[in-house]
Amino acid sequence: MNRRGQLETTSVKAATTWLCAIMLALLFSAQVFAQSAAPSALLVEDLQCRGNEATSCEFILGYLYLLPGDPVDEDEIGNARLRLASQPAFRSVDIYLEKGSSRDRVRVIVEVDEADPYAREWLAGTSWRIDSLSQLVSGRLTHQNLFGTGKLLDISGFAYVPLHGRVRSEYSARVQYVDPHLLDTKRNYLIAGIAGITNEFEGLDQERSEIDAFVADVTIGRRLWDFSYFSVLYRYIAHADVHLALPQSDGSVARLNPTVNNYVLVASYGWNSEDDPYFPTRGSRTVLRRTWTDTTEADWDGGFRKTWTTAGGTSWYAKVLEQPGTEYRGAIEEEMEASLGFARPIAGSTSGEIRRGRWYVEAGYSSSNTFRGDHFREYGLKVGVRLDTRSFGVVDLYALGTGMDITSRGTP
Amino acid sequence: MMRAMRVLIGLMLWTASGHAAELNHMVNDRTIGARLEGLNYPDTLRKDLRSGLTNRVLIRVTLNELNKLQGTRAIEIAVKYDLWDETFSVVQRRDGTVVNDQVLKTLGEVLTYLRNLEMPNLFPVVADMGPLTLRAEALLNPIERERMEQIQKWVRENSSYVPLEGAAESTSNAMFNRIFEQYARNADAAAEWRETVASPVFSVPRP
């Protein structure tokens, strides 16, 4: 190769090298430009929980529909925060990102501040009903995040103590476990409970009954549509002891120990659209039940309550028959068959001890037949205050007074 | 010296606790703009801004002439923290169009920006304008009604929320309820934090 040829070869090599360099530079700059111009395409490298002690991370991350390898979806993260925020198990919820192992990867951190898992409720009231003075005391303690998975353990006690007049007493206790998502299903739930009760009642005609019972029950239910539910309860009566003392027309007293049911089967349909469990301002609750036992005929029962609020913040409520509970539990309340009441809000205290509250006035009416067939009507007035307190949970204090009117007399 | 320190600390606390926000007009190139200063954002904002997620401030500015609505503009400020560069991308949009896009280096700069918002060129100046007022409604991370309804439906279907368990309302639950309450009052957008500010009456020279 001559000198010119060598020079030409060298020039071609140099040009090729420069061309490659320029192309690489262009390619690199195009990549850089593409990186800076393209929207953020971060990928989830890992999901972690912080601040959770009683609640499992699996439970928390069950509210966030993102998996490692997914693109970071800010809308979904926002939705998950709202879903978690709807859970009373948390005082606050925060979701943020941390750097991952490379520039396009991040860790999604769900940080929670857990609320007190125990919820408390107290009810105390003094009542003068018909011709006896009684004191009702009831308490309920619920662990609302059992095993850190949102299951519930509910313990309640009830005492209705006679103070003066005829004996009308009842003492009961119940422990129940609630799985709001049976077998991780979306709408099915399970309740399993045991309860004991002792009850003594003296009627207007001096008839007396004494009942001691111990029962176990299981309920399978399904939430329907937005507010409704349907459930089937099976209750096994493990022990029951019933004594009746019935005055006869000849002056003697018949003492009976009737056979009691071995089981009770209850099908229930209900709904609850009230906007607040303890301080509702609108919505309604209802329950309708069909009960079968092995010794008595099938029977219907239930109740309905409607709440609405008028201008000025007064909440009104009307109730017929039984006070409806919710799908997970019945209401504990001293009540009359039909009632109409109103409630006015009480502001929270500056110390924070009282978070919110209301005072209420309720007029009620009941009617029934006595043992001998007399028909009587009961008219009552209930005045109370319900407070949501920091130290004691929800506290309801009331006084109830009723008058009686016997209008007819049948034959025993 | 100690007295001076106390005064200084007092001033700082007074500033931190926040006096009322102010909204004032500004006229530029035959347009009316708004300057919104001293918004009292929630305490969580500092942490939220560094979350790596986009934080949005939506401001709806309305111009009224003698209580008659003359126009509405929607201003959105999107702030996103870059976890690697440790800078903040701040994009201001007016009715969906980007009008300002910048990168701020520190959290302090972002907070200053958000507390001294300038929104120029919102409404044209037309002849015979009477006494005017501006009104700004600011929402932090607003949630659309449809989205909230979907979440609400999800909660109804999935929540283990029952009366007793709701006895002690948690802060997060309160936040959730607060958003619902805004929709219950027929608001078309709701947020954990919102603030409304009105300007004093003003007039603009004829064009």
XYZ file of C-alpha atoms in Angstrom:
619
model
C 0.000 0.000 0.000
C 1.416 3.401 -0.944
C 1.514 6.498 1.227
C -1.690 7.927 -0.333
C -3.408 4.613 0.170
C -2.280 4.502 3.806
C -3.572 8.047 4.332
C -6.902 7.190 2.701
C -7.228 4.072 4.873
C -6.377 6.080 7.978
C -8.888 8.777 6.991
C -11.605 6.198 6.422
C -10.850 4.603 9.815
C -10.915 7.989 11.518
C -14.138 8.953 9.780
C -15.705 5.631 10.751
C -14.588 6.086 14.347
C -15.977 9.615 14.435
C -19.201 8.480 12.793
C -19.608 5.746 15.390
C -18.836 8.173 18.169
C -21.363 10.667 16.839
C -24.006 7.975 16.431
C -23.356 6.697 19.954
C -23.529 10.236 21.265
C -26.779 10.820 19.395
C -28.172 7.529 20.644
C -27.140 8.340 24.207
C -28.558 11.841 24.073
C -31.759 10.493 22.528
C -32.021 8.030 25.392
C -31.372 10.736 27.926
C -33.945 12.969 26.243
C -36.388 10.099 26.094
C -35.835 9.469 29.824
C -36.394 13.052 30.787
C -39.332 13.597 28.473
C -41.178 10.348 29.175
C -43.636 10.246 32.055
C -42.452 8.639 35.262
C -42.476 4.881 34.873
C -41.547 3.792 38.356
C -41.970 0.167 39.241
C -42.890 -1.228 42.623
C -39.926 -3.154 43.969
C -41.402 -3.992 47.344
C -44.274 -3.129 49.653
C -43.668 -2.663 53.358
C -45.650 -1.725 56.464
C -44.491 0.506 59.268
C -46.024 1.367 62.615
C -48.140 -1.773 62.798
C -47.823 -3.739 66.010
C -51.199 -5.396 66.454
C -52.148 -5.455 62.792
C -50.512 -7.830 60.353
C -48.828 -6.352 57.309
C -50.698 -8.852 55.157
C -53.981 -7.411 56.410
C -52.852 -3.860 55.696
C -51.513 -4.639 52.241
C -54.803 -6.370 51.472
C -56.210 -2.872 51.028
C -53.600 -1.927 48.415
C -54.013 -3.554 45.043
C -50.389 -3.327 43.948
C -47.756 -6.041 43.671
C -43.980 -5.986 43.222
C -43.255 -5.412 39.544
C -46.378 -3.327 38.945
C -46.035 0.273 37.765
C -46.609 2.775 40.554
C -50.280 3.710 40.282
C -50.829 6.902 42.258
C -54.609 6.691 41.937
C -54.598 3.207 43.416
C -52.320 4.359 46.239
C -54.740 7.205 46.943
C -57.671 4.787 46.926
C -55.859 2.421 49.275
C -55.227 5.262 51.686
C -58.940 6.056 51.727
C -59.861 2.399 52.176
C -57.480 2.087 55.103
C -58.648 5.418 56.496
C -62.172 4.032 56.647
C -61.006 1.454 59.186
C -61.379 2.508 62.808
C -58.384 0.351 63.655
C -56.086 3.150 62.527
C -55.615 6.606 63.913
C -53.839 7.729 60.772
C -52.604 6.230 57.535
C -49.806 7.467 55.332
C -48.447 5.963 52.119
C -45.195 7.113 50.565
C -42.361 5.957 48.334
C -38.735 5.232 49.115
C -35.866 4.686 46.736
C -35.447 1.154 45.450
C -32.377 -0.658 44.205
C -32.262 1.301 40.955
C -33.567 4.587 39.662
C -36.782 3.219 38.248
C -37.705 1.137 41.292
C -39.324 2.221 44.526
C -40.535 0.718 47.741
C -44.126 1.533 48.674
C -44.376 2.139 52.404
C -47.706 1.996 54.220
C -47.296 3.647 57.603
C -50.119 3.344 60.097
C -50.736 4.658 63.551
C -52.903 2.058 65.202
C -55.878 3.096 67.264
C -56.764 1.491 70.572
C -58.057 -1.917 69.489
C -60.486 -1.982 72.406
C -63.839 -0.258 72.116
C -66.009 0.234 75.170
C -69.661 0.967 75.662
C -71.585 1.563 78.876
C -75.259 1.901 79.486
C -76.824 2.837 82.825
C -80.401 3.788 83.451
C -82.943 3.979 86.202
C -86.522 3.182 85.390
C -89.864 3.206 87.089
C -91.970 0.882 84.985
C -95.508 -0.174 85.849
C -94.974 -0.618 89.580
C -91.323 -1.372 90.115
C -88.117 0.579 90.311
C -85.136 -0.972 88.526
C -81.570 -0.194 87.647
C -80.052 -1.283 84.360
C -76.287 -1.531 83.972
C -74.649 -2.890 80.870
C -71.136 -2.895 79.494
C -69.473 -4.082 76.366
C -65.844 -4.511 75.493
C -64.728 -5.344 71.988
C -61.317 -6.127 70.609
C -61.782 -4.918 67.072
C -58.581 -6.161 65.540
C -58.110 -9.678 66.810
C -54.982 -11.419 65.495
C -54.256 -8.202 63.626
C -56.663 -9.277 60.924
C -59.776 -7.260 61.669
C -61.653 -10.053 63.461
C -63.732 -9.078 66.475
C -64.061 -10.446 69.974
C -67.004 -9.012 71.813
C -67.722 -9.452 75.531
C -70.867 -7.995 77.029
C -72.615 -8.076 80.357
C -76.099 -6.989 81.341
C -77.764 -6.536 84.716
C -81.317 -5.412 85.331
C -81.584 -5.097 89.078
C -84.841 -4.625 90.979
C -84.654 -1.834 93.540
C -88.233 -1.614 94.722
C -91.564 -3.264 93.951
C -92.106 -6.409 91.937
C -89.143 -8.555 91.091
C -88.066 -8.143 87.506
C -84.444 -9.052 87.211
C -82.128 -10.287 84.534
C -78.422 -10.994 84.502
C -76.696 -12.129 81.357
C -73.294 -12.301 79.735
C -72.183 -13.107 76.229
C -68.899 -13.703 74.474
C -68.826 -13.753 70.704
C -66.299 -13.973 67.944
C -67.021 -12.262 64.640
C -65.237 -12.917 61.391
C -66.453 -10.152 59.055
C -64.925 -11.941 56.048
C -65.551 -15.628 56.408
C -62.839 -17.577 54.590
C -61.600 -14.277 53.154
C -64.808 -13.816 51.204
C -65.980 -10.329 50.427
C -69.527 -10.464 51.786
C -69.896 -13.511 54.014
C -69.465 -13.352 57.762
C -69.558 -15.649 60.743
C -70.532 -15.101 64.354
C -69.972 -17.708 67.046
C -70.970 -17.036 70.622
C -71.832 -18.430 74.012
C -74.186 -16.814 76.490
C -75.588 -17.366 79.925
C -78.729 -15.832 81.373
C -80.662 -15.876 84.606
C -84.001 -14.180 84.676
C -86.699 -13.760 87.309
C -90.016 -12.129 86.565
C -93.085 -11.421 88.661
C -96.174 -10.393 86.714
C -99.140 -8.232 87.596
C -101.150 -11.313 88.513
C -98.442 -12.607 90.850
C -97.334 -15.217 88.328
C -93.608 -15.853 88.555
C -91.057 -17.298 86.234
C -87.429 -18.180 86.794
C -85.169 -19.119 83.930
C -81.531 -20.153 83.925
C -79.986 -21.007 80.602
C -76.689 -21.498 78.875
C -76.572 -21.431 75.083
C -74.124 -21.617 72.213
C -74.859 -20.307 68.756
C -73.365 -19.843 65.349
C -74.509 -17.474 62.621
C -73.623 -17.461 58.964
C -74.542 -14.282 57.136
C -74.094 -12.463 53.899
C -74.084 -8.739 53.288
C -76.372 -7.835 50.395
C -76.262 -4.778 48.163
C -75.192 -1.608 49.925
C -76.835 -1.815 53.333
C -78.662 -5.137 53.720
C -77.806 -8.528 55.110
C -79.316 -11.971 55.460
C -78.296 -14.471 58.101
C -79.167 -17.832 59.570
C -78.547 -18.520 63.257
C -78.499 -21.912 64.927
C -78.648 -21.834 68.706
C -78.045 -24.907 70.790
C -79.504 -24.739 74.288
C -76.977 -26.588 76.346
C -78.753 -26.056 79.641
C -82.101 -24.589 80.571
C -83.970 -24.654 83.816
C -87.422 -23.077 83.864
C -89.692 -22.757 86.875
C -93.157 -21.273 86.671
C -95.463 -20.433 89.565
C -98.959 -19.706 88.268
C -101.759 -18.620 90.614
C -105.007 -20.487 90.010
C -108.580 -19.273 90.356
C -109.076 -21.399 93.477
C -106.220 -19.640 95.213
C -103.683 -22.398 94.781
C -100.411 -22.008 92.878
C -99.449 -24.375 90.086
C -95.717 -25.013 89.909
C -94.419 -26.149 86.556
C -91.088 -27.118 85.032
C -91.916 -27.018 81.311
C -89.799 -28.657 78.656
C -87.634 -26.164 76.872
C -86.317 -26.019 73.366
C -83.222 -27.933 72.412
C -82.475 -25.687 69.505
C -83.550 -22.441 67.908
C -83.162 -21.631 64.243
C -83.513 -18.005 63.173
C -83.451 -16.540 59.660
C -83.000 -12.768 59.603
C -83.079 -10.067 56.998
C -82.064 -6.544 57.906
C -80.465 -3.356 56.775
C -78.642 -0.469 58.322
C -78.237 2.756 56.384
C -77.735 5.046 59.369
C -74.812 7.398 58.975
C -73.439 6.920 62.490
C -73.762 3.967 64.846
C -74.283 5.963 68.044
C -75.197 9.442 66.905
C -77.198 8.900 63.729
C -78.584 11.880 61.899
C -80.195 10.113 58.966
C -80.932 6.644 57.626
C -82.795 3.657 58.934
C -82.312 0.266 60.484
C -84.567 -2.721 60.335
C -84.606 -6.397 61.137
C -87.175 -9.038 60.297
C -86.832 -12.513 61.802
C -88.443 -15.890 61.390
C -87.779 -18.242 64.306
C -88.220 -21.997 64.457
C -87.816 -24.173 67.555
C -88.367 -27.827 68.273
C -91.170 -27.221 70.752
C -93.084 -24.160 69.572
C -94.584 -22.864 66.362
C -92.598 -20.687 64.025
C -92.864 -17.025 64.802
C -92.116 -13.640 63.234
C -90.578 -10.660 64.980
C -88.462 -7.642 64.198
C -88.276 -3.891 64.384
C -87.687 -0.691 62.466
C -86.093 2.649 63.254
C -85.950 5.730 61.065
C -83.790 8.773 61.796
C -83.855 12.185 60.153
C -82.563 15.648 60.966
C -84.347 18.934 60.687
C -82.978 22.441 60.317
C -81.137 23.530 63.407
C -79.520 20.145 63.933
C -82.273 18.351 65.811
C -82.282 14.653 64.992
C -85.609 12.845 65.185
C -86.175 9.144 65.354
C -89.169 6.867 65.296
C -89.045 3.224 66.287
C -91.571 0.430 66.019
C -91.311 -2.874 67.886
C -87.789 -4.026 68.689
C -84.749 -1.752 68.511
C -82.878 -3.147 65.481
C -79.212 -3.954 65.891
C -76.779 -4.591 63.091
C -75.704 -7.716 61.305
C -73.147 -8.485 64.014
C -75.080 -7.856 67.183
C -78.346 -6.885 68.743
C -78.988 -3.578 70.429
C -78.890 -3.309 74.212
C -81.476 -0.783 75.220
C -84.393 -0.472 77.600
C -87.187 0.310 75.261
C -90.891 0.408 74.590
C -92.798 -1.033 71.666
C -93.163 2.206 69.804
C -91.337 5.425 70.430
C -90.722 8.834 68.972
C -87.866 10.988 70.131
C -85.504 13.769 69.333
C -81.875 14.456 70.122
C -79.793 17.599 70.292
C -76.023 17.546 69.850
C -73.576 18.280 72.648
C -70.245 19.721 71.588
C -67.012 18.022 72.571
C -65.123 19.372 75.559
C -62.018 21.468 75.106
C -60.005 18.932 77.114
C -60.918 16.259 74.586
C -62.433 14.017 77.256
C -65.841 14.300 75.656
C -65.471 13.905 71.932
C -69.121 14.405 71.077
C -72.513 13.763 72.529
C -76.231 14.361 72.479
C -79.106 14.586 74.894
C -82.388 13.040 73.990
C -86.031 12.852 74.947
C -88.202 9.958 73.887
C -91.892 9.244 74.332
C -92.919 5.601 74.184
C -95.857 3.273 74.225
C -96.257 -0.468 74.852
C -99.224 -2.767 75.200
C -99.579 -6.325 76.384
C -101.806 -8.827 78.159
C -101.351 -10.037 81.694
C -101.404 -13.671 82.709
C -105.131 -13.493 83.450
C -105.873 -11.732 80.186
C -106.070 -8.121 81.272
C -104.989 -5.769 78.575
C -102.757 -2.961 79.684
C -101.078 -0.034 78.021
C -97.887 1.579 79.181
C -96.949 5.178 78.386
C -93.478 6.374 79.116
C -90.960 9.144 78.846
C -87.248 8.563 78.606
C -84.664 11.300 79.051
C -80.975 10.657 78.576
C -77.565 11.735 77.502
C -75.134 9.828 75.330
C -71.475 10.783 75.265
C -68.471 9.542 73.362
C -65.691 9.869 75.906
C -61.978 9.342 75.676
C -61.663 7.361 78.903
C -64.812 5.253 78.960
C -65.897 4.951 75.346
C -69.575 5.510 74.675
C -71.597 6.191 77.810
C -75.378 6.358 77.824
C -77.202 7.506 80.962
C -80.960 7.754 81.142
C -84.061 7.802 83.301
C -87.302 6.211 82.205
C -90.701 6.565 83.806
C -93.926 4.971 82.683
C -97.567 4.937 83.646
C -99.981 2.074 83.143
C -103.585 1.864 82.025
C -105.582 -1.401 82.260
C -108.508 -1.236 79.890
C -110.057 -4.670 79.743
C -110.194 -7.896 81.671
C -110.449 -11.305 80.164
C -110.592 -14.734 81.722
C -107.538 -16.555 82.935
C -31.400 39.166 74.927
C -33.853 36.662 76.393
C -36.671 39.104 75.854
C -35.641 39.518 72.229
C -35.556 35.744 71.859
C -39.031 35.437 73.355
C -40.337 38.086 70.973
C -38.669 36.314 68.072
C -40.087 32.923 69.095
C -43.469 34.515 69.596
C -43.329 36.010 66.133
C -42.301 32.675 64.675
C -45.134 30.900 66.435
C -47.573 33.547 65.304
C -46.373 33.097 61.749
C -46.468 29.314 62.025
C -49.917 29.191 63.540
C -50.986 31.288 60.637
C -52.973 34.402 60.288
C -55.834 34.487 57.822
C -54.940 33.982 54.201
C -55.212 36.960 51.883
C -56.396 37.181 48.316
C -55.579 40.209 46.225
C -55.941 41.067 42.590
C -53.207 42.043 40.190
C -53.629 43.600 36.771
C -51.230 42.786 34.013
C -51.527 43.063 30.201
C -55.225 43.912 30.409
C -55.897 40.817 32.465
C -56.806 40.294 36.067
C -54.810 37.830 38.088
C -54.831 36.756 41.710
C -52.251 36.621 44.437
C -53.073 34.201 47.214
C -50.885 34.485 50.282
C -50.701 32.824 53.662
C -52.746 29.671 53.111
C -52.680 27.597 56.286
C -51.886 24.187 54.893
C -52.170 21.182 57.212
C -49.170 20.167 59.288
C -48.845 16.960 57.303
C -48.016 18.837 54.111
C -44.267 18.881 54.716
C -44.197 15.105 54.966
C -46.630 14.632 52.102
C -44.509 16.763 49.798
C -41.570 14.398 50.258
C -43.651 11.258 49.785
C -42.525 10.749 46.184
C -46.190 10.904 45.200
C -47.849 13.789 43.429
C -49.516 16.348 45.686
C -52.094 18.590 44.077
C -53.459 21.921 45.144
C -56.589 22.841 43.243
C -57.679 26.459 43.376
C -60.915 27.636 41.879
C -60.837 31.360 41.380
C -64.036 33.203 40.630
C -64.438 36.827 39.564
C -67.625 38.540 40.666
C -68.962 41.910 39.684
C -71.593 43.110 42.151
C -72.279 39.500 43.185
C -72.671 38.484 39.570
C -70.323 35.751 38.428
C -68.066 36.953 35.641
C -65.813 33.953 35.277
C -64.180 30.942 36.884
C -60.696 29.542 36.456
C -59.311 26.273 37.759
C -55.680 26.391 38.768
C -53.902 23.182 39.606
C -50.472 23.003 41.150
C -48.856 19.593 41.043
C -45.787 19.007 43.192
C -43.749 15.846 42.921
C -40.550 15.013 44.748
C -37.816 13.216 42.858
C -36.419 10.667 45.293
C -33.048 10.490 43.554
C -32.403 14.090 42.527
C -34.039 15.309 45.748
C -35.718 18.139 43.887
C -39.336 19.136 43.500
C -41.088 19.411 40.168
C -43.755 22.102 40.404
C -46.223 22.398 37.534
C -48.985 24.987 37.445
C -51.890 24.431 35.080
C -54.699 26.800 34.249
C -57.828 25.079 32.993
C -55.685 22.080 32.088
C -52.959 23.991 30.217
C -49.463 24.166 31.669
C -48.603 27.776 32.400
C -45.587 27.279 34.604
C -43.196 24.381 35.019
C -40.187 24.603 37.303
C -37.919 22.589 39.510
C -37.383 23.772 43.074
C -34.465 22.533 45.088
C -35.690 22.599 48.655
C -38.819 21.946 50.641
C -38.631 25.503 51.944
C -38.802 26.870 48.406
C -41.868 24.748 47.675
C -43.612 25.889 50.845
C -42.813 29.506 50.031
C -44.179 28.991 46.523
C -47.384 27.405 47.812
C -47.897 30.081 50.443
C -47.367 32.936 48.004
C -49.232 31.815 44.948
C -49.306 34.092 41.980
C -51.884 33.287 39.349
C -51.596 35.898 36.596
C -53.755 36.419 33.514
C -56.924 34.779 34.733
C -59.649 37.083 33.451
C -59.637 39.689 30.669
C -60.304 43.291 31.575
C -63.366 44.500 29.710
C -64.938 47.931 29.438
C -67.283 49.236 32.121
C -66.347 46.800 34.831
C -67.947 47.741 38.138
C -66.681 46.911 41.605
C -65.102 43.482 41.515
C -64.215 40.757 43.994
C -62.205 37.605 43.678
C -62.884 34.424 45.580
C -60.516 31.481 45.783
C -61.322 28.034 47.088
C -58.227 25.925 47.643
C -58.313 22.162 48.058
C -55.373 19.923 48.838
C -55.398 16.618 47.009
C -59.058 16.833 45.973
C -60.999 13.645 45.423
C -63.559 13.443 42.677
C -67.101 12.564 43.637
C -67.206 9.480 41.412
C -64.004 8.126 42.895
C -65.221 8.753 46.413
C -68.493 6.995 45.677
C -66.577 3.974 44.443
C -64.528 3.910 47.634
C -67.669 4.334 49.718
C -69.253 1.378 47.930
C -66.131 -0.679 48.513
C -66.178 0.174 52.208
C -69.830 -0.790 52.510
C -69.137 -4.145 50.935
C -65.926 -4.929 52.710
C -65.713 -3.048 55.936
C -65.990 -4.683 59.306
C -67.174 -1.339 60.634
C -69.947 -2.031 63.117
C -71.555 0.214 65.712
C -69.560 -0.775 68.728
C -66.313 -0.800 66.856
C -66.939 2.721 65.707
C -67.235 3.963 69.240
C -63.866 5.610 69.305
C -63.694 7.455 66.045
C -60.146 7.415 64.804
C -58.441 10.366 63.171
C -58.233 8.561 59.866
C -61.869 7.652 60.144
C -62.660 11.271 60.884
C -60.785 12.281 57.745
C -62.781 9.776 55.743
C -66.041 11.030 57.213
C -65.028 14.648 56.643
C -64.690 13.994 52.931
C -68.043 12.229 52.847
C -69.675 15.108 54.667
C -68.476 17.537 52.030
C -70.157 15.462 49.346
C -73.236 15.127 51.519
C -73.441 18.930 51.412
C -73.453 18.643 47.613
C -69.915 19.902 47.128
C -68.683 18.920 43.675
C -65.175 18.234 44.952
C -63.947 17.320 48.382
C -60.624 17.175 50.127
C -59.098 16.540 53.521
C -58.124 20.192 53.632
C -59.819 23.159 52.033
C -59.794 26.886 52.567
C -61.810 29.673 51.018
C -60.559 33.236 50.754
C -62.221 36.345 49.349
C -60.530 39.514 48.187
C -61.486 43.049 49.120
C -63.584 44.918 46.578
C -61.463 46.444 43.830
C -61.824 48.124 40.486
C -59.644 48.120 37.417
C -58.920 51.001 35.049
C -60.703 50.914 31.727
C -58.676 49.284 28.955
